[in-house]
């Protein structure tokens, strides 16, 4: 009888099972009460962050004395034994494709990174998880697995990087069939690079940072950098319609994809050529992009690539208030001169960013900081409780970057913006990668939180920011949260017709009997507020199961019908049964 | 919830301090109100330019230009002139002038001006959190000066007030009012897009920027009858719009109830209702009113109600997503759900005003005297009621009204007989006491010197004045009274029969009293609850039974509505007997008035109140609404 075999390597071994990112990397308050970021992987790693404790305690009313630690290890008794479809398992094993029904492997693939998912894991609670994990090595392996799944009527859930924040990876509790997690992590090769057309053909399981590293070796990049790029996979980007930080130069995933191959219960879907644009009816890529694993598994993608930029420069601008900042971003978008990335943080986030400044080594730097602060608040008369900051990233030829930089700073000056240095800019972007680690720190001290995003027309940006933040504060109060929450936002992308807005929200849950439920109620209310203010259901996180209830009003009855009829044709037996989206 | 348990704040008399310290010092004192989230106040000229530069206005100007062929610059100039005519220009010096002169005037006119300070505190809080709309009840010209006076006294941000253009007739006074925060609206501007755009944008700009609380009268005009008027929706629509469109997080609406023990305009209103022509508001007319200054008008109670969040009112009733598909600056008719939401809210707010209206003992005494008057008249008796008996009746009614949740200011530490006699003294123009018998000051019996029609009118003035006090208590009694009347008119005691008859009467009278649209069942239940609780009714499985002691209550209640019933009947009769195809809306009131006068002089009608044009208009509106009468164009 054939045995379970596991693939030679997997990321799982160096990642946390119940929190974000690498096991060696975390925030903690040391014995002196000072915050510290462990490990060696990030610029901030190994550093002391002196102001964080004060900010943390002041903002949340939390205390480093009051800990709420996570369960250190997973007890396998907490995991339901797998429901195995014996015939399927036997045939699968005979194909030689690696698979496992280890509790740890299954639990690892049974969740994304929504607050409720991580919170439950920290308490050692495990719900329905996949019954078996399978690691295909190539497109043909996937074809075999899907055939077997159809033959034996088992449920398949594709798994890429596991960074979902839409409950997309949660196993539907009502699913009675054997659930198979199809982990694409072994399909992580660049199959070819076409320098004439500047495309690369890549297996869909590759994660972002690996893809960039490998392309960089040949002098290229995709330029697609979602905040999750350390862990999220190419297939996942396609399945959720991902967006990258530098989309102003490189485009979002739908602009980057030239060709996609997806295995469905009906067979393989792909275009017959690799053409830049076609007029051949509705673009079938748009059935695939955003299908969230409900139609099949993306196995291979041809993506645009670009020569690596010669020069990169960070920058930042301080504005007297958020209104001026938004007006400036709008003008930049109007003139179509947005840098690779431009983000505007509100005042709360500006302060948060400041609290994350590492200990400065020289007296001179701290002197300079003091001087800058004096200049902005006293000399220029900016109110420290109203000012906000935009962070910028320029990329390209050195000369063009400098020229571009000047253009943007000139526009900013018209809106009262003052250049505030590269350092502030760079720190802003670093925050993107460490913010998820910070949530874990919060959870160690009774603070829970999450971020969520939307896109919105320009004329609504200020209104939606104000109203959603206020709604969060009001709902927390109404739901009995004892401490005032952190409710903050930033504008992270600009478009011709609107912008992408991110909200961050966290609160101290001491005194609440069911904090996650309260959290979910507040997030639900915040999403209703977003929709009532003309925002979208999602800009790039996707719908999953978390936001499904609003799909009908988002795309109309007929729209729902269209999506459902595609699903019914492609997957009549609901083999891809994660029940996302519709 | 038991209405008796309603908790209300205590009052403070703000005139007391004025009587003990310098008015000049008071008028010149440091005034530093707290503003909406600390906004820096902007000048009224900045406001005007914000309005003229708004997207809304650009859009409408272009639209009007396309439609009329006029150059946009000309229209802009026109717009600027309209705005000039409309805009307030609040000036602290003027406010100080009013603070001084009004202190003097108030002290001679009124015994006290009582304000609930807790309400002021809630208002202060509300002003800091969200834009605020003040909605005072409207019984007198005094209302808005009084409001600003009180807010000045308590260091609360002074409001800008929507006022009717008729004030502008009085040149000097108009400008004074403008400088104390009034802005002026034309009475009718139906189809004028430009005017509407300017007006609504002007109000919204002030509201959104937290420039100042916006104040207007939900009832649209002064109530001549002391009954609350059916709310007007135009301005309420405008102030709710910024919330519905997401331009502000919320708007706080604060109903304010102003109750006058004696209304300055008392007999003026009665004359107006009877069709005795009203002098046009003019400055000299106002000065003639100086003789008013020599009279005693008792006290005023001003109750600042609980701020109502528009957001919470709209929760679950309005889908704000409807504004997502069209740019928000393009004017659109409110959708059906918004129209009905605004209408429901307006009724709720008027009821909130009503609930906190302070009732003085005189209101009860007047109700009793009116009923006696008509009963005696029917019996051909001409003597009044003994003071002792009147007192006993008043005490009975006092207890009843308290049980119904009335906000009654009856001084319990004073013997009831004194309470009754002192209210009779204050209203000595309306009553006559002779040999310990009290009756209304209506001349009865033939007087050869006066023409019968003139005598009729002068009696009617007294009766209508009295009725206006009784009307102050109507909101307390109207639901049980409708039930009493329903029991009286229903063909059987079956619950369903009674409900049907209640429902019919309620529907018919919904232009007359403030009855929230669609709340028939709630109103019925409330009425049943009150009558059962006070032991007047009993319910069996199927039937409604009046108890032994309930007869008195029910008789009182249904008699209260009798004049209205007769008014509607007589209007119907007029329409059946006299109305022809050619009757225009304008002719209606004079014609029906003539018809009624004839019947009254012939002694064929009991209630002179049916001469009230308010009653006549309401009944016509009701008949129109019910489809009994049709309006034809041309």
PDB file of N, CA, C and O in Angstrom, chain A residues 11-26 68-75 104 107-126 159 162 436-444 448:
ATOM      1  N   UNK A  11       7.435  26.195   3.316  1.00  0.00           N
ATOM      2  CA  UNK A  11       7.523  27.443   4.054  1.00  0.00           C
ATOM      3  C   UNK A  11       6.979  27.278   5.473  1.00  0.00           C
ATOM      4  O   UNK A  11       7.462  27.902   6.410  1.00  0.00           O
ATOM      5  N   UNK A  12       5.980  26.382   5.584  1.00  0.00           N
ATOM      6  CA  UNK A  12       5.305  26.138   6.851  1.00  0.00           C
ATOM      7  C   UNK A  12       6.280  26.003   8.020  1.00  0.00           C
ATOM      8  O   UNK A  12       6.007  26.422   9.133  1.00  0.00           O
ATOM      9  N   UNK A  13       7.474  25.397   7.710  1.00  0.00           N
ATOM     10  CA  UNK A  13       8.402  25.111   8.795  1.00  0.00           C
ATOM     11  C   UNK A  13       8.997  26.359   9.432  1.00  0.00           C
ATOM     12  O   UNK A  13       9.413  26.332  10.586  1.00  0.00           O
ATOM     13  N   UNK A  14       9.073  27.444   8.669  1.00  0.00           N
ATOM     14  CA  UNK A  14       9.669  28.636   9.277  1.00  0.00           C
ATOM     15  C   UNK A  14       8.627  29.714   9.581  1.00  0.00           C
ATOM     16  O   UNK A  14       8.953  30.831   9.945  1.00  0.00           O
ATOM     17  N   UNK A  15       7.346  29.358   9.436  1.00  0.00           N
ATOM     18  CA  UNK A  15       6.286  30.345   9.714  1.00  0.00           C
ATOM     19  C   UNK A  15       5.550  29.996  11.003  1.00  0.00           C
ATOM     20  O   UNK A  15       5.542  28.843  11.431  1.00  0.00           O
ATOM     21  N   UNK A  16       4.916  30.995  11.582  1.00  0.00           N
ATOM     22  CA  UNK A  16       4.103  30.762  12.784  1.00  0.00           C
ATOM     23  C   UNK A  16       2.848  29.985  12.406  1.00  0.00           C
ATOM     24  O   UNK A  16       2.310  30.172  11.306  1.00  0.00           O
ATOM     25  N   UNK A  17       2.366  29.183  13.324  1.00  0.00           N
ATOM     26  CA  UNK A  17       1.111  28.472  13.028  1.00  0.00           C
ATOM     27  C   UNK A  17      -0.105  29.267  13.497  1.00  0.00           C
ATOM     28  O   UNK A  17      -1.219  29.039  13.062  1.00  0.00           O
ATOM     29  N   UNK A  18       0.146  30.244  14.372  1.00  0.00           N
ATOM     30  CA  UNK A  18      -1.011  30.955  14.938  1.00  0.00           C
ATOM     31  C   UNK A  18      -0.825  32.465  14.918  1.00  0.00           C
ATOM     32  O   UNK A  18      -1.322  33.165  15.777  1.00  0.00           O
ATOM     33  N   UNK A  19      -0.069  32.964  13.960  1.00  0.00           N
ATOM     34  CA  UNK A  19       0.125  34.402  13.878  1.00  0.00           C
ATOM     35  C   UNK A  19       0.726  34.722  12.533  1.00  0.00           C
ATOM     36  O   UNK A  19       0.774  33.870  11.637  1.00  0.00           O
ATOM     37  N   UNK A  20       1.163  35.965  12.392  1.00  0.00           N
ATOM     38  CA  UNK A  20       1.640  36.402  11.089  1.00  0.00           C
ATOM     39  C   UNK A  20       3.134  36.135  10.947  1.00  0.00           C
ATOM     40  O   UNK A  20       3.914  36.363  11.871  1.00  0.00           O
ATOM     41  N   UNK A  21       3.549  35.653   9.781  1.00  0.00           N
ATOM     42  CA  UNK A  21       4.944  35.699   9.340  1.00  0.00           C
ATOM     43  C   UNK A  21       5.886  34.669   9.947  1.00  0.00           C
ATOM     44  O   UNK A  21       5.460  33.610  10.425  1.00  0.00           O
ATOM     45  N   UNK A  22       7.151  35.044   9.929  1.00  0.00           N
ATOM     46  CA  UNK A  22       8.221  34.122  10.332  1.00  0.00           C
ATOM     47  C   UNK A  22       8.222  33.887  11.836  1.00  0.00           C
ATOM     48  O   UNK A  22       8.023  34.821  12.619  1.00  0.00           O
ATOM     49  N   UNK A  23       8.545  32.648  12.211  1.00  0.00           N
ATOM     50  CA  UNK A  23       8.551  32.308  13.635  1.00  0.00           C
ATOM     51  C   UNK A  23       9.605  33.098  14.404  1.00  0.00           C
ATOM     52  O   UNK A  23       9.423  33.404  15.581  1.00  0.00           O
ATOM     53  N   UNK A  24      10.696  33.441  13.734  1.00  0.00           N
ATOM     54  CA  UNK A  24      11.764  34.124  14.467  1.00  0.00           C
ATOM     55  C   UNK A  24      11.533  35.636  14.588  1.00  0.00           C
ATOM     56  O   UNK A  24      12.335  36.339  15.189  1.00  0.00           O
ATOM     57  N   UNK A  25      10.461  36.096  14.015  1.00  0.00           N
ATOM     58  CA  UNK A  25      10.263  37.540  13.954  1.00  0.00           C
ATOM     59  C   UNK A  25       9.001  37.949  14.698  1.00  0.00           C
ATOM     60  O   UNK A  25       7.916  37.480  14.374  1.00  0.00           O
ATOM     61  N   UNK A  26       9.148  38.747  15.711  1.00  0.00           N
ATOM     62  CA  UNK A  26       7.977  39.237  16.436  1.00  0.00           C
ATOM     63  C   UNK A  26       8.324  40.474  17.242  1.00  0.00           C
ATOM     64  O   UNK A  26       9.488  40.731  17.548  1.00  0.00           O
ATOM     65  N   UNK A  68      -2.168  38.731  27.548  1.00  0.00           N
ATOM     66  CA  UNK A  68      -3.158  37.740  27.117  1.00  0.00           C
ATOM     67  C   UNK A  68      -2.459  36.805  26.142  1.00  0.00           C
ATOM     68  O   UNK A  68      -2.661  36.886  24.941  1.00  0.00           O
ATOM     69  N   UNK A  69      -1.571  35.955  26.660  1.00  0.00           N
ATOM     70  CA  UNK A  69      -0.715  35.169  25.769  1.00  0.00           C
ATOM     71  C   UNK A  69      -1.486  34.122  24.977  1.00  0.00           C
ATOM     72  O   UNK A  69      -2.569  33.695  25.371  1.00  0.00           O
ATOM     73  N   UNK A  70      -0.898  33.708  23.868  1.00  0.00           N
ATOM     74  CA  UNK A  70      -1.494  32.664  23.030  1.00  0.00           C
ATOM     75  C   UNK A  70      -1.101  31.299  23.574  1.00  0.00           C
ATOM     76  O   UNK A  70      -0.129  31.167  24.308  1.00  0.00           O
ATOM     77  N   UNK A  71      -1.877  30.263  23.207  1.00  0.00           N
ATOM     78  CA  UNK A  71      -1.474  28.881  23.513  1.00  0.00           C
ATOM     79  C   UNK A  71      -0.194  28.606  22.723  1.00  0.00           C
ATOM     80  O   UNK A  71      -0.159  28.838  21.518  1.00  0.00           O
ATOM     81  N   UNK A  72       0.834  28.101  23.388  1.00  0.00           N
ATOM     82  CA  UNK A  72       2.109  27.939  22.671  1.00  0.00           C
ATOM     83  C   UNK A  72       2.063  26.874  21.576  1.00  0.00           C
ATOM     84  O   UNK A  72       2.639  27.066  20.509  1.00  0.00           O
ATOM     85  N   UNK A  73       1.440  25.747  21.849  1.00  0.00           N
ATOM     86  CA  UNK A  73       1.432  24.705  20.809  1.00  0.00           C
ATOM     87  C   UNK A  73       0.021  24.202  20.556  1.00  0.00           C
ATOM     88  O   UNK A  73      -0.875  24.343  21.389  1.00  0.00           O
ATOM     89  N   UNK A  74      -0.116  23.596  19.407  1.00  0.00           N
ATOM     90  CA  UNK A  74      -1.413  23.056  19.016  1.00  0.00           C
ATOM     91  C   UNK A  74      -1.558  21.659  19.609  1.00  0.00           C
ATOM     92  O   UNK A  74      -0.700  20.802  19.408  1.00  0.00           O
ATOM     93  N   UNK A  75      -2.626  21.443  20.362  1.00  0.00           N
ATOM     94  CA  UNK A  75      -2.874  20.091  20.842  1.00  0.00           C
ATOM     95  C   UNK A  75      -3.657  19.347  19.769  1.00  0.00           C
ATOM     96  O   UNK A  75      -4.707  19.813  19.323  1.00  0.00           O
ATOM     97  N   UNK A 104      -1.223  19.072  11.950  1.00  0.00           N
ATOM     98  CA  UNK A 104      -0.573  20.371  11.764  1.00  0.00           C
ATOM     99  C   UNK A 104      -0.698  20.899  10.339  1.00  0.00           C
ATOM    100  O   UNK A 104      -0.997  22.063  10.114  1.00  0.00           O
ATOM    101  N   UNK A 107      -4.359  21.962   9.766  1.00  0.00           N
ATOM    102  CA  UNK A 107      -4.735  23.199  10.460  1.00  0.00           C
ATOM    103  C   UNK A 107      -4.091  24.399   9.768  1.00  0.00           C
ATOM    104  O   UNK A 107      -4.732  25.434   9.562  1.00  0.00           O
ATOM    105  N   UNK A 108      -2.830  24.228   9.361  1.00  0.00           N
ATOM    106  CA  UNK A 108      -2.109  25.329   8.737  1.00  0.00           C
ATOM    107  C   UNK A 108      -2.836  25.841   7.498  1.00  0.00           C
ATOM    108  O   UNK A 108      -2.783  27.028   7.172  1.00  0.00           O
ATOM    109  N   UNK A 109      -3.519  24.941   6.806  1.00  0.00           N
ATOM    110  CA  UNK A 109      -4.176  25.334   5.553  1.00  0.00           C
ATOM    111  C   UNK A 109      -5.682  25.583   5.708  1.00  0.00           C
ATOM    112  O   UNK A 109      -6.386  25.766   4.726  1.00  0.00           O
ATOM    113  N   UNK A 110      -6.134  25.576   6.949  1.00  0.00           N
ATOM    114  CA  UNK A 110      -7.569  25.738   7.176  1.00  0.00           C
ATOM    115  C   UNK A 110      -7.958  27.168   7.524  1.00  0.00           C
ATOM    116  O   UNK A 110      -9.082  27.427   7.953  1.00  0.00           O
ATOM    117  N   UNK A 111      -7.035  28.104   7.351  1.00  0.00           N
ATOM    118  CA  UNK A 111      -7.370  29.470   7.746  1.00  0.00           C
ATOM    119  C   UNK A 111      -6.576  30.495   6.948  1.00  0.00           C
ATOM    120  O   UNK A 111      -5.548  30.167   6.345  1.00  0.00           O
ATOM    121  N   UNK A 112      -7.064  31.710   6.970  1.00  0.00           N
ATOM    122  CA  UNK A 112      -6.310  32.848   6.449  1.00  0.00           C
ATOM    123  C   UNK A 112      -5.900  33.698   7.627  1.00  0.00           C
ATOM    124  O   UNK A 112      -5.627  33.165   8.714  1.00  0.00           O
ATOM    125  N   UNK A 113      -5.904  35.010   7.448  1.00  0.00           N
ATOM    126  CA  UNK A 113      -5.439  35.870   8.535  1.00  0.00           C
ATOM    127  C   UNK A 113      -6.458  36.900   8.992  1.00  0.00           C
ATOM    128  O   UNK A 113      -6.105  37.986   9.431  1.00  0.00           O
ATOM    129  N   UNK A 114      -7.723  36.542   8.881  1.00  0.00           N
ATOM    130  CA  UNK A 114      -8.745  37.387   9.494  1.00  0.00           C
ATOM    131  C   UNK A 114      -8.554  37.343  11.006  1.00  0.00           C
ATOM    132  O   UNK A 114      -8.045  36.362  11.548  1.00  0.00           O
ATOM    133  N   UNK A 115      -9.016  38.382  11.672  1.00  0.00           N
ATOM    134  CA  UNK A 115      -8.858  38.431  13.115  1.00  0.00           C
ATOM    135  C   UNK A 115      -9.461  37.208  13.790  1.00  0.00           C
ATOM    136  O   UNK A 115      -8.847  36.575  14.638  1.00  0.00           O
ATOM    137  N   UNK A 116     -10.694  36.860  13.402  1.00  0.00           N
ATOM    138  CA  UNK A 116     -11.362  35.759  14.114  1.00  0.00           C
ATOM    139  C   UNK A 116     -10.619  34.451  13.926  1.00  0.00           C
ATOM    140  O   UNK A 116     -10.592  33.601  14.803  1.00  0.00           O
ATOM    141  N   UNK A 117      -9.982  34.277  12.767  1.00  0.00           N
ATOM    142  CA  UNK A 117      -9.241  33.043  12.505  1.00  0.00           C
ATOM    143  C   UNK A 117      -8.007  32.948  13.404  1.00  0.00           C
ATOM    144  O   UNK A 117      -7.753  31.930  14.041  1.00  0.00           O
ATOM    145  N   UNK A 118      -7.251  34.041  13.451  1.00  0.00           N
ATOM    146  CA  UNK A 118      -6.025  34.030  14.248  1.00  0.00           C
ATOM    147  C   UNK A 118      -6.354  33.980  15.734  1.00  0.00           C
ATOM    148  O   UNK A 118      -5.705  33.272  16.508  1.00  0.00           O
ATOM    149  N   UNK A 119      -7.403  34.713  16.127  1.00  0.00           N
ATOM    150  CA  UNK A 119      -7.793  34.739  17.540  1.00  0.00           C
ATOM    151  C   UNK A 119      -8.127  33.325  18.024  1.00  0.00           C
ATOM    152  O   UNK A 119      -7.705  32.906  19.102  1.00  0.00           O
ATOM    153  N   UNK A 120      -8.882  32.581  17.196  1.00  0.00           N
ATOM    154  CA  UNK A 120      -9.266  31.220  17.564  1.00  0.00           C
ATOM    155  C   UNK A 120      -8.020  30.345  17.699  1.00  0.00           C
ATOM    156  O   UNK A 120      -7.891  29.564  18.653  1.00  0.00           O
ATOM    157  N   UNK A 121      -7.083  30.471  16.756  1.00  0.00           N
ATOM    158  CA  UNK A 121      -5.873  29.652  16.817  1.00  0.00           C
ATOM    159  C   UNK A 121      -5.078  29.938  18.090  1.00  0.00           C
ATOM    160  O   UNK A 121      -4.569  29.027  18.740  1.00  0.00           O
ATOM    161  N   UNK A 122      -5.008  31.234  18.434  1.00  0.00           N
ATOM    162  CA  UNK A 122      -4.265  31.593  19.653  1.00  0.00           C
ATOM    163  C   UNK A 122      -4.890  30.973  20.888  1.00  0.00           C
ATOM    164  O   UNK A 122      -4.223  30.725  21.882  1.00  0.00           O
ATOM    165  N   UNK A 123      -6.206  30.753  20.833  1.00  0.00           N
ATOM    166  CA  UNK A 123      -6.879  30.112  21.967  1.00  0.00           C
ATOM    167  C   UNK A 123      -6.869  28.595  21.820  1.00  0.00           C
ATOM    168  O   UNK A 123      -7.472  27.885  22.612  1.00  0.00           O
ATOM    169  N   UNK A 124      -6.223  28.104  20.757  1.00  0.00           N
ATOM    170  CA  UNK A 124      -6.129  26.669  20.523  1.00  0.00           C
ATOM    171  C   UNK A 124      -7.415  26.058  19.997  1.00  0.00           C
ATOM    172  O   UNK A 124      -7.637  24.858  20.081  1.00  0.00           O
ATOM    173  N   UNK A 125      -8.285  26.909  19.460  1.00  0.00           N
ATOM    174  CA  UNK A 125      -9.563  26.393  18.949  1.00  0.00           C
ATOM    175  C   UNK A 125      -9.472  26.167  17.446  1.00  0.00           C
ATOM    176  O   UNK A 125      -9.036  27.047  16.712  1.00  0.00           O
ATOM    177  N   UNK A 126      -9.898  24.999  17.010  1.00  0.00           N
ATOM    178  CA  UNK A 126      -9.819  24.666  15.597  1.00  0.00           C
ATOM    179  C   UNK A 126     -11.181  24.183  15.135  1.00  0.00           C
ATOM    180  O   UNK A 126     -11.779  23.317  15.753  1.00  0.00           O
ATOM    181  N   UNK A 159      -4.913  26.301  -2.326  1.00  0.00           N
ATOM    182  CA  UNK A 159      -4.212  27.038  -1.271  1.00  0.00           C
ATOM    183  C   UNK A 159      -2.903  27.565  -1.827  1.00  0.00           C
ATOM    184  O   UNK A 159      -2.115  26.814  -2.383  1.00  0.00           O
ATOM    185  N   UNK A 162      -1.795  31.527   1.693  1.00  0.00           N
ATOM    186  CA  UNK A 162      -2.528  31.529   2.958  1.00  0.00           C
ATOM    187  C   UNK A 162      -2.693  32.899   3.583  1.00  0.00           C
ATOM    188  O   UNK A 162      -2.942  33.023   4.768  1.00  0.00           O
ATOM    189  N   UNK A 436       1.411  43.737  10.317  1.00  0.00           N
ATOM    190  CA  UNK A 436       0.753  42.484  10.664  1.00  0.00           C
ATOM    191  C   UNK A 436       1.404  41.852  11.891  1.00  0.00           C
ATOM    192  O   UNK A 436       0.730  41.206  12.702  1.00  0.00           O
ATOM    193  N   UNK A 437       2.725  42.041  12.049  1.00  0.00           N
ATOM    194  CA  UNK A 437       3.392  41.556  13.264  1.00  0.00           C
ATOM    195  C   UNK A 437       2.899  42.326  14.482  1.00  0.00           C
ATOM    196  O   UNK A 437       2.795  41.790  15.574  1.00  0.00           O
ATOM    197  N   UNK A 438       2.616  43.601  14.267  1.00  0.00           N
ATOM    198  CA  UNK A 438       2.144  44.420  15.378  1.00  0.00           C
ATOM    199  C   UNK A 438       0.799  43.946  15.894  1.00  0.00           C
ATOM    200  O   UNK A 438       0.498  44.060  17.068  1.00  0.00           O
ATOM    201  N   UNK A 439      -0.025  43.432  14.977  1.00  0.00           N
ATOM    202  CA  UNK A 439      -1.310  42.939  15.448  1.00  0.00           C
ATOM    203  C   UNK A 439      -1.103  41.812  16.450  1.00  0.00           C
ATOM    204  O   UNK A 439      -1.800  41.715  17.456  1.00  0.00           O
ATOM    205  N   UNK A 440      -0.120  40.931  16.175  1.00  0.00           N
ATOM    206  CA  UNK A 440       0.162  39.849  17.111  1.00  0.00           C
ATOM    207  C   UNK A 440       0.614  40.384  18.461  1.00  0.00           C
ATOM    208  O   UNK A 440       0.252  39.859  19.502  1.00  0.00           O
ATOM    209  N   UNK A 441       1.397  41.460  18.426  1.00  0.00           N
ATOM    210  CA  UNK A 441       1.823  42.074  19.685  1.00  0.00           C
ATOM    211  C   UNK A 441       0.596  42.572  20.458  1.00  0.00           C
ATOM    212  O   UNK A 441       0.459  42.321  21.651  1.00  0.00           O
ATOM    213  N   UNK A 442      -0.291  43.249  19.742  1.00  0.00           N
ATOM    214  CA  UNK A 442      -1.512  43.751  20.370  1.00  0.00           C
ATOM    215  C   UNK A 442      -2.276  42.616  21.035  1.00  0.00           C
ATOM    216  O   UNK A 442      -2.716  42.730  22.180  1.00  0.00           O
ATOM    217  N   UNK A 443      -2.381  41.501  20.305  1.00  0.00           N
ATOM    218  CA  UNK A 443      -3.161  40.389  20.846  1.00  0.00           C
ATOM    219  C   UNK A 443      -2.535  39.783  22.090  1.00  0.00           C
ATOM    220  O   UNK A 443      -3.216  39.129  22.870  1.00  0.00           O
ATOM    221  N   UNK A 444      -1.233  40.010  22.274  1.00  0.00           N
ATOM    222  CA  UNK A 444      -0.600  39.566  23.514  1.00  0.00           C
ATOM    223  C   UNK A 444      -1.035  40.423  24.704  1.00  0.00           C
ATOM    224  O   UNK A 444      -0.770  40.080  25.848  1.00  0.00           O
ATOM    225  N   UNK A 448      -7.173  43.902  19.983  1.00  0.00           N
ATOM    226  CA  UNK A 448      -7.410  43.235  18.703  1.00  0.00           C
ATOM    227  C   UNK A 448      -7.697  44.278  17.633  1.00  0.00           C
ATOM    228  O   UNK A 448      -8.194  45.371  17.929  1.00  0.00           O
TER     229      UNK A 448
END
